[in-house]
Tab-separated table of C-alpha atoms and ligand atoms in Angstrom:
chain	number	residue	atom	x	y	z
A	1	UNK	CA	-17.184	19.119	4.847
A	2	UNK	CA	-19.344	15.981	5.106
A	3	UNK	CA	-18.186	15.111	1.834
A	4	UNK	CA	-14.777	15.670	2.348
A	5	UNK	CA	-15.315	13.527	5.169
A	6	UNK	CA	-17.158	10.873	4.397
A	7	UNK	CA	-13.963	10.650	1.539
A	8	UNK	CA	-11.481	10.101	4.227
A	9	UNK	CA	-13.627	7.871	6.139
A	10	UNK	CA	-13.430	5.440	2.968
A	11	UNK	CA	-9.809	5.751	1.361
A	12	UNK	CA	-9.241	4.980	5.488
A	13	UNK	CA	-11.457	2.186	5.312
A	14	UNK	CA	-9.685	0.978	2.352
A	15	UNK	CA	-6.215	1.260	3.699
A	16	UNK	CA	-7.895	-0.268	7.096
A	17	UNK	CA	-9.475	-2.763	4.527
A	18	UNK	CA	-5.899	-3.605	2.611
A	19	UNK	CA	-3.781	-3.376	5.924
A	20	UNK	CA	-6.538	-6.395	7.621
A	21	UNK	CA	-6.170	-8.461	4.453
A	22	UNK	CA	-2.825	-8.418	4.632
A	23	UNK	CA	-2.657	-9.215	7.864
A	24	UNK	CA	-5.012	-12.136	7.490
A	25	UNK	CA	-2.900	-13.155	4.587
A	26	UNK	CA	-0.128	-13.391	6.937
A	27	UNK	CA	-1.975	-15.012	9.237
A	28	UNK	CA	-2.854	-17.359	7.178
A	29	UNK	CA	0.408	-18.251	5.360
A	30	UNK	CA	1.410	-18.832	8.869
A	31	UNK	CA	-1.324	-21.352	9.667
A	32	UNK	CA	-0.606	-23.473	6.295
A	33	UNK	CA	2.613	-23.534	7.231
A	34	UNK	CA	1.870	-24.742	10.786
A	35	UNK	CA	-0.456	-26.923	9.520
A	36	UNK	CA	2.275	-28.773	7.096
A	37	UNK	CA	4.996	-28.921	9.813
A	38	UNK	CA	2.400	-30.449	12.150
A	39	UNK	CA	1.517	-33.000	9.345
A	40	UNK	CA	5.373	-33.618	9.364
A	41	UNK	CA	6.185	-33.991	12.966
A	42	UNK	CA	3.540	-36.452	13.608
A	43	UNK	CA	4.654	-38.680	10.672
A	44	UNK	CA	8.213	-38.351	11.637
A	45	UNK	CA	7.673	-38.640	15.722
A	46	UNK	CA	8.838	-35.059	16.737
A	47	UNK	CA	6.126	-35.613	19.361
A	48	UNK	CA	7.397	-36.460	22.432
A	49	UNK	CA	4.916	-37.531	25.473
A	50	UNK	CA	6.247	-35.951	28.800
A	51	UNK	CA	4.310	-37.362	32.505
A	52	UNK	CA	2.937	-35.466	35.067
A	53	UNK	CA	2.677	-37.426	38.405
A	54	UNK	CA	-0.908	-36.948	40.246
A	55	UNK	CA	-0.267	-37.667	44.038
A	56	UNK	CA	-2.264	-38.769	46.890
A	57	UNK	CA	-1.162	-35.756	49.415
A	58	UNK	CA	-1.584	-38.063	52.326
A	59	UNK	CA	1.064	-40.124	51.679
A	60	UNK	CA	2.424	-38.637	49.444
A	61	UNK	CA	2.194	-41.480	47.089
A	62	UNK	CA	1.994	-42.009	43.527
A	63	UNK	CA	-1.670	-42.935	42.051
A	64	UNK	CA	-1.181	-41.799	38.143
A	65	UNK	CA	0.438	-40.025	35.116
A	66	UNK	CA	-1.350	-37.421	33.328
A	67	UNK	CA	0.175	-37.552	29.631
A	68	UNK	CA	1.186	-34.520	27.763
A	69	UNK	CA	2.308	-33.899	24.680
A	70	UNK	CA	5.320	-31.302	23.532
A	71	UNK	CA	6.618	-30.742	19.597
A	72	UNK	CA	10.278	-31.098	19.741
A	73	UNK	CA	10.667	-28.565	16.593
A	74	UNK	CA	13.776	-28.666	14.862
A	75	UNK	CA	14.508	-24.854	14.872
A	76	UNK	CA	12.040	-23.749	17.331
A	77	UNK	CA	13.083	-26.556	20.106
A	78	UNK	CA	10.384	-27.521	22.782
A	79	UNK	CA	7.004	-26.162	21.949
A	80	UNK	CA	4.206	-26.420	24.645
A	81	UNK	CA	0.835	-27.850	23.706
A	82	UNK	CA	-1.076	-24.563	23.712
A	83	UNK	CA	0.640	-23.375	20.985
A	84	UNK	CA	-0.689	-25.879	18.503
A	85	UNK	CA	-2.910	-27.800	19.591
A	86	UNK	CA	-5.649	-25.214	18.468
A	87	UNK	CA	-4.512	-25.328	15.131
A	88	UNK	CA	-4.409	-29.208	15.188
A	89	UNK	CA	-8.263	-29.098	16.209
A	90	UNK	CA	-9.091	-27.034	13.263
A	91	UNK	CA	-7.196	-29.090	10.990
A	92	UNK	CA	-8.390	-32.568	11.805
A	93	UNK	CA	-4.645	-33.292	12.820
A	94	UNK	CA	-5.847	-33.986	16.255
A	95	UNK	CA	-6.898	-36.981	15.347
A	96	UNK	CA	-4.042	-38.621	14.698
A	97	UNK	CA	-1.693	-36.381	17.126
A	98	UNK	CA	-4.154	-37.904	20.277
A	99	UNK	CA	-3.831	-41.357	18.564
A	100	UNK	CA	0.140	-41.125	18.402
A	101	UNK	CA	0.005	-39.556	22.086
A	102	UNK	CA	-2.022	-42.753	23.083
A	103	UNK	CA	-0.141	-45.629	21.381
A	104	UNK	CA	3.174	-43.974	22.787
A	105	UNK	CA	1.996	-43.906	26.327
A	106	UNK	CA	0.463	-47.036	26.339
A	107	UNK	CA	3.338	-48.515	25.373
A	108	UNK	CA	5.222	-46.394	27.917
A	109	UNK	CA	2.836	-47.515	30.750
A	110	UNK	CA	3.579	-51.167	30.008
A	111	UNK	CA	7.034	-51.076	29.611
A	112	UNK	CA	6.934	-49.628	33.345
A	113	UNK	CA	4.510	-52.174	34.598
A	114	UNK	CA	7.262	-54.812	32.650
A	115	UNK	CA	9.429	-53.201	35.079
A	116	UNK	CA	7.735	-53.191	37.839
A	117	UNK	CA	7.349	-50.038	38.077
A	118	UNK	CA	3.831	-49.361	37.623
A	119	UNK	CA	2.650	-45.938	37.924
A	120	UNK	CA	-1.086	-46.444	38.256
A	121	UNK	CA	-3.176	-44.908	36.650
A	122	UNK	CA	-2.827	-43.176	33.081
A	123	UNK	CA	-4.684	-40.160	32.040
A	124	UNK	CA	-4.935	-38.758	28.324
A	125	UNK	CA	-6.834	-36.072	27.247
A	126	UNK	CA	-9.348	-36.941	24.714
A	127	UNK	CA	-10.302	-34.127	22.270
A	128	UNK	CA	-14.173	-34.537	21.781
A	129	UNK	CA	-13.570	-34.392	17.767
A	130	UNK	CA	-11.316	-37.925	18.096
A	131	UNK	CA	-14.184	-39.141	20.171
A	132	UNK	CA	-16.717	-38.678	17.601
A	133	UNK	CA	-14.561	-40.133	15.099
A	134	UNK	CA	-16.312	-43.623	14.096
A	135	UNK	CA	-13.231	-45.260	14.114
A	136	UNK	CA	-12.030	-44.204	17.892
A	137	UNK	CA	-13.394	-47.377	19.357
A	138	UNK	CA	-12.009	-49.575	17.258
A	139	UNK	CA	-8.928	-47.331	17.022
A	140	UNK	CA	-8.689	-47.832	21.115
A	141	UNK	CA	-9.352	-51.342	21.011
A	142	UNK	CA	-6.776	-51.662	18.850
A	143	UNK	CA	-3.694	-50.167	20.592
A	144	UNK	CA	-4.980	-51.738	23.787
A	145	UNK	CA	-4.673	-55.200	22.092
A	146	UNK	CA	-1.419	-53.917	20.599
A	147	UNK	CA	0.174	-52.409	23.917
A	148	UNK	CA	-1.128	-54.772	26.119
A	149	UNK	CA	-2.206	-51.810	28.441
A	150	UNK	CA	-5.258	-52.958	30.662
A	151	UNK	CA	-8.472	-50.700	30.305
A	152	UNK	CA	-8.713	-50.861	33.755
A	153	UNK	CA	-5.682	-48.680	34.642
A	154	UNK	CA	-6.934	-46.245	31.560
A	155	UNK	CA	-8.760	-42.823	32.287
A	156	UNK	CA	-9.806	-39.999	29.582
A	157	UNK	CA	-9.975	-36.392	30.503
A	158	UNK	CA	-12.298	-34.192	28.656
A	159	UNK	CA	-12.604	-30.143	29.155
A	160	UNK	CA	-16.270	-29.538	30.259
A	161	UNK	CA	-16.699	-27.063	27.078
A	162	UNK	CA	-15.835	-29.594	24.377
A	163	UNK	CA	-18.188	-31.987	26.256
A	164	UNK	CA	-20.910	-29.025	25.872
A	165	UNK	CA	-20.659	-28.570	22.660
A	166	UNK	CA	-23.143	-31.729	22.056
A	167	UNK	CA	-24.204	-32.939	25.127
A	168	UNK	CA	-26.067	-35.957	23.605
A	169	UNK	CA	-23.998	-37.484	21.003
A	170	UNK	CA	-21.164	-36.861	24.054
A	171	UNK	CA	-23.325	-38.576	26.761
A	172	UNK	CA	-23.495	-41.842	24.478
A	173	UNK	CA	-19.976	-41.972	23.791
A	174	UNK	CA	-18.681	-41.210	26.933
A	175	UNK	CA	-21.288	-44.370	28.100
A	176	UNK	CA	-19.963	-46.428	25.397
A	177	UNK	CA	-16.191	-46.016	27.244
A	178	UNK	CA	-17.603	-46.459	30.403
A	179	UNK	CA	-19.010	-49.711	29.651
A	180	UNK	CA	-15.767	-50.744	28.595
A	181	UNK	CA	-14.113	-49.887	31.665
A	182	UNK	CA	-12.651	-46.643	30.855
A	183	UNK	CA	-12.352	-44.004	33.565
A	184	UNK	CA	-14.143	-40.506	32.481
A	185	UNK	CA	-12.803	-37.301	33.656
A	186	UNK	CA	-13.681	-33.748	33.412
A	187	UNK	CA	-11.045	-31.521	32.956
A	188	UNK	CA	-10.443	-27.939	33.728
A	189	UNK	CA	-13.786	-27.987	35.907
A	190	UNK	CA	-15.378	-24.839	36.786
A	191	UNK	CA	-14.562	-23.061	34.021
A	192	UNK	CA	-17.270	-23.644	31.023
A	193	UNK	CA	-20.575	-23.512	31.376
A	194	UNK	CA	-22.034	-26.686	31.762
A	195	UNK	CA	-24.968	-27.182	33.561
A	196	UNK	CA	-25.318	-29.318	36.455
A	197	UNK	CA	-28.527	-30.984	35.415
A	198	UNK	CA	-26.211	-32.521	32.544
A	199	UNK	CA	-23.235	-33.305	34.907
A	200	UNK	CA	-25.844	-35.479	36.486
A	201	UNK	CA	-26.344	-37.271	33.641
A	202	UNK	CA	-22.751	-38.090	32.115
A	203	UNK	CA	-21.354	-40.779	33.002
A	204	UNK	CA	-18.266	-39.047	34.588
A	205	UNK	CA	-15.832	-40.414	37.450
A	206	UNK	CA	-13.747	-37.743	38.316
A	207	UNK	CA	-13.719	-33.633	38.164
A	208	UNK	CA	-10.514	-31.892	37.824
A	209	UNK	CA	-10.471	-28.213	39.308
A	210	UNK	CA	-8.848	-25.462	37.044
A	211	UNK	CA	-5.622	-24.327	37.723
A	212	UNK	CA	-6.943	-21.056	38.053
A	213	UNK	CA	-8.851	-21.615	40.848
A	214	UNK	CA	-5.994	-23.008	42.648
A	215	UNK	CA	-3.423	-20.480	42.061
A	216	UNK	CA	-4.333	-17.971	44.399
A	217	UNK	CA	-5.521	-20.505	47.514
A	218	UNK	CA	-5.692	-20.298	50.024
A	219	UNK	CA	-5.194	-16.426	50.270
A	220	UNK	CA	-8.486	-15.363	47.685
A	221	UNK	CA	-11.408	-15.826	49.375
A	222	UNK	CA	-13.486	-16.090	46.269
A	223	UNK	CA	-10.909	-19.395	44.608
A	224	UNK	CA	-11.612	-20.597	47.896
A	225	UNK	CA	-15.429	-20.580	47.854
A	226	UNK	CA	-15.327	-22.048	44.249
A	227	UNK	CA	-12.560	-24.715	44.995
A	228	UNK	CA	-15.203	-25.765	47.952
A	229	UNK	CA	-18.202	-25.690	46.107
A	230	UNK	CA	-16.174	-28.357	43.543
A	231	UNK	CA	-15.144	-30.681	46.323
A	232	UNK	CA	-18.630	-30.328	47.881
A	233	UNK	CA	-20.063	-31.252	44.656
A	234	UNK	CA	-17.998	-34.438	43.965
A	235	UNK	CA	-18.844	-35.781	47.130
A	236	UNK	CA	-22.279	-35.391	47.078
A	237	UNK	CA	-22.171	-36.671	43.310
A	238	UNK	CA	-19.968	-39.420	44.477
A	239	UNK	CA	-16.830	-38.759	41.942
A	240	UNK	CA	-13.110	-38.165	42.620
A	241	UNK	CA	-11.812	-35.248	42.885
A	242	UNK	CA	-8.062	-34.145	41.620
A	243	UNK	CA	-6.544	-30.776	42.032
A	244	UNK	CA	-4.395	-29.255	38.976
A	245	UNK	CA	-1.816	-26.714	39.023
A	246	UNK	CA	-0.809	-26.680	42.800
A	247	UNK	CA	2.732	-25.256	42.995
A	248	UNK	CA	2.510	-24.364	46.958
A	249	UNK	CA	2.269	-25.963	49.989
A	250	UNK	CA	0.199	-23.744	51.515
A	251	UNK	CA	-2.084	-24.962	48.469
A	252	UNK	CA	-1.862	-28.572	49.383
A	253	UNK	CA	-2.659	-27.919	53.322
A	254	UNK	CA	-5.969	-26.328	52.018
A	255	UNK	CA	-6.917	-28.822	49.613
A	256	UNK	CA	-5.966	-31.327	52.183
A	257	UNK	CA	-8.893	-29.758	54.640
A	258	UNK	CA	-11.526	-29.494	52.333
A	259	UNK	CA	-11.116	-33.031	51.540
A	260	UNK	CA	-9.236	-33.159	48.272
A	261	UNK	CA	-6.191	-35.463	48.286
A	262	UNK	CA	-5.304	-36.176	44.627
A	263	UNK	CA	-2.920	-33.659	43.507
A	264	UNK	CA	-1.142	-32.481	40.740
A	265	UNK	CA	1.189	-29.666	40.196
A	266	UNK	CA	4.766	-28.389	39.519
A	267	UNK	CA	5.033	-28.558	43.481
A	268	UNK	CA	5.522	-32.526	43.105
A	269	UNK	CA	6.904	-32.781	39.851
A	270	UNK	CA	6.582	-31.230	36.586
A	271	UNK	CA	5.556	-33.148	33.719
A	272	UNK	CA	8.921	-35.043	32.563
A	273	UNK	CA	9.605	-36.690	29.303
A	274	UNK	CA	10.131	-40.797	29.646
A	275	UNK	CA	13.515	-41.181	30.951
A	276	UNK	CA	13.128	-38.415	33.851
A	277	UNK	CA	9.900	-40.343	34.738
A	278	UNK	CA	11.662	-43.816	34.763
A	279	UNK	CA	14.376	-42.473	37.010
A	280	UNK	CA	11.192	-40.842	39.270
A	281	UNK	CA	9.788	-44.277	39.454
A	282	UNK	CA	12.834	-45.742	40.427
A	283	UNK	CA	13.125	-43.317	43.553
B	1	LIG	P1	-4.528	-29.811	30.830
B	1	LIG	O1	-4.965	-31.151	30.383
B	1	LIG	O2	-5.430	-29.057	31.728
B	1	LIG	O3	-3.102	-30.068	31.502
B	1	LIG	C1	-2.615	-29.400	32.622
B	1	LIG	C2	-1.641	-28.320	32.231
B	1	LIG	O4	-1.185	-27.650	33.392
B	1	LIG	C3	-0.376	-28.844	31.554
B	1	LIG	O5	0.009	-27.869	30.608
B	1	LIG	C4	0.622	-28.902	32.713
B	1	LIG	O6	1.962	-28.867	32.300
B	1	LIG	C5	0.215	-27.664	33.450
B	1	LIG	N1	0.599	-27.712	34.861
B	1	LIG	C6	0.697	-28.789	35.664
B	1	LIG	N2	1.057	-28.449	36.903
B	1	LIG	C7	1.198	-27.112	36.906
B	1	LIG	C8	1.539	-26.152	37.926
B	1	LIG	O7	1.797	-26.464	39.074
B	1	LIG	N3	1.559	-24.834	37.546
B	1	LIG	C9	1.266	-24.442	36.262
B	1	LIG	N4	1.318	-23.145	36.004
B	1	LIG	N5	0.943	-25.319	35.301
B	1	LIG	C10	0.899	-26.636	35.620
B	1	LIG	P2	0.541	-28.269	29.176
B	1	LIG	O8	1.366	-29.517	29.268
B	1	LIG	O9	1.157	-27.056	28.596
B	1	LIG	O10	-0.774	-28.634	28.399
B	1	LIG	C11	-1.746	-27.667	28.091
B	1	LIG	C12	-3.006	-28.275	27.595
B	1	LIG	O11	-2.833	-28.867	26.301
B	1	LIG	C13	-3.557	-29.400	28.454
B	1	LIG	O12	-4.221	-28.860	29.566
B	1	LIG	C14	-4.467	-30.112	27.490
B	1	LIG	O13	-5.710	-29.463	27.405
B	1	LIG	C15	-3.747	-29.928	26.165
B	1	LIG	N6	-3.020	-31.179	25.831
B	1	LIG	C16	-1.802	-31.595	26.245
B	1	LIG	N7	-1.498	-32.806	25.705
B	1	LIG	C17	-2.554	-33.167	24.924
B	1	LIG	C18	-2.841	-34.314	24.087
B	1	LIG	O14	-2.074	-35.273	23.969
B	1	LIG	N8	-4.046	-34.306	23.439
B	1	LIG	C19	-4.926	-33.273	23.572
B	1	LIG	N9	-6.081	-33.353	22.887
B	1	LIG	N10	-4.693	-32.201	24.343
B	1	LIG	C20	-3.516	-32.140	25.011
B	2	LIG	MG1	-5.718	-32.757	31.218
B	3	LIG	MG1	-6.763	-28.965	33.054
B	4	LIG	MG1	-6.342	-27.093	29.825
């Protein structure tokens, strides 16, 4: 019987074996594919750049645009970030997609200004690999010369994990943009694991509290402790504080007592692609 077993266990691990490979085969034709289409939509701008406003809650004004990118697929239509920028990490195409992203909203940003219609501030988010890139500074230089866009009215937002991944090399870089005027912020805050000894020690400007923290304010008494542990922390630390992902009211009363007044969230406005945030500007 153990024989007969241990048989079955292995034409099963086979199959198991064949049926995985095949699978990763899949996945993997998939992925090349992906990776090709990417390639194409980059070099052919099916990348659009859509604006989320970021509001001061007291008066409900405007301080900034968060920039975010969508693939306007020919047969798929309007795909969401999440859904490739993973694969454009792995590739190396981020690169060049977070160059494209900041060129076009540069340019956006001044023709608004032109217009006087200035929305403040403009956040990107910086993947850490572009960073490290020894061409990004010159790269940045470059389109700000190009655009015209002022450093001044620049910030970068970096998730806390990417920033973890080599706290060092990241802690010069992120010096070398502050130096130049650039605005560092940390995005998706409380939810990597970086250590507050380090936090410290960057040369960060702003923290940006998860969405998932915020999503169940002010009822969960747990988002709540966490959400005032943040705020508590940027003021002692000195840095701004924005709120991402706040859809409710009730959400913007809360963050509005515990001392955090930059918001941004679908209950403003959701991101909108240029001509929806020219018309917003306008209003
Ligand atoms: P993120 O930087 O944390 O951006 C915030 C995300 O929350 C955006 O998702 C935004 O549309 C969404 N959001 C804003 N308000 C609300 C709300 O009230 N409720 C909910 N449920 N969601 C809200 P999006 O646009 O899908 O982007 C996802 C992520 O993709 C971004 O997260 C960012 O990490 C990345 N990403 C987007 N554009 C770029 C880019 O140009 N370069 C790089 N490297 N990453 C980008
Ligand atoms: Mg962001
Ligand atoms: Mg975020
Ligand atoms: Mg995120």
């Amino acid at each position: 019987y153990a024989d007969i077993a241990m048989y079955k266990a292995k034409e099963e691990g086979r199959n198991n074996y064949q049926f995985y490979s095949s699978k990763m085969m899949n996945i993997a034709l998939k992925k090349a594919t992906m990776e090709k289409e990417l390639r194409r939509a980059i070099e052919e701008n099916e990348l659009l750049v859509y604006y989320q406003p970021q509001i001061d809650a007291r008066n409900r004004s405007l301080v900034g645009v968060e920039a975010l990118v969508r693939w306007d697929h020919p047969e798929k239509g309007l795909v969401p970030p999440d859904a490739f920028i993973p694969l454009a990490e792995e590739t190396g195409l981020i690169k060049d997609l977070d160059h494209y992203v900041m060129c076009q909203a540069m340019s956006d940003m001044v023709e608004w200004q032109q217009m006087g219609l200035a929305p403040g501030i403009l956040s990107l988010n910086l993947s850490i690999s572009q960073l490290m890139k020894n061409d990004f500074f010159f790269k940045l230089q470059k389109t700000l010369l190009e655009t015209g866009f002022k450093v001044k009215w620049l910030t970068f937002e970096i998730t806390e994990n990417q920033v973890m991944l080599n706290p060092k090399r990241s802690i010069k870089k992120l010096t070398m943009l502050n130096q130049m005027g650039v605005k560092i912020s940390i995005d998706d805050f409380g939810t990597g694991y970086s250590s507050l000894a380090y936090l410290k020690r960057f040369p960060v400007d702003k923290l940006k509290i998860d969405k998932s923290f915020i999503h169940d304010l002010p009822y969960n008494a747990e988002d709540c402790a966490i959400t005032n542990a943040v705020i508590a922390l940027a003021e002692s630390l000195q840095l701004e504080i924005i709120a991402e992902g706040v859809e409710q009211r009730d959400q913007v009363r809360y963050l509005l007592e515990q001392g955090c007044y930059i918001i941004q969230g679908y209950h403003y406005s959701r991101p909108l692609p240029k001509k929806e945030m020219t018309e917003y500007l306008q209003r």
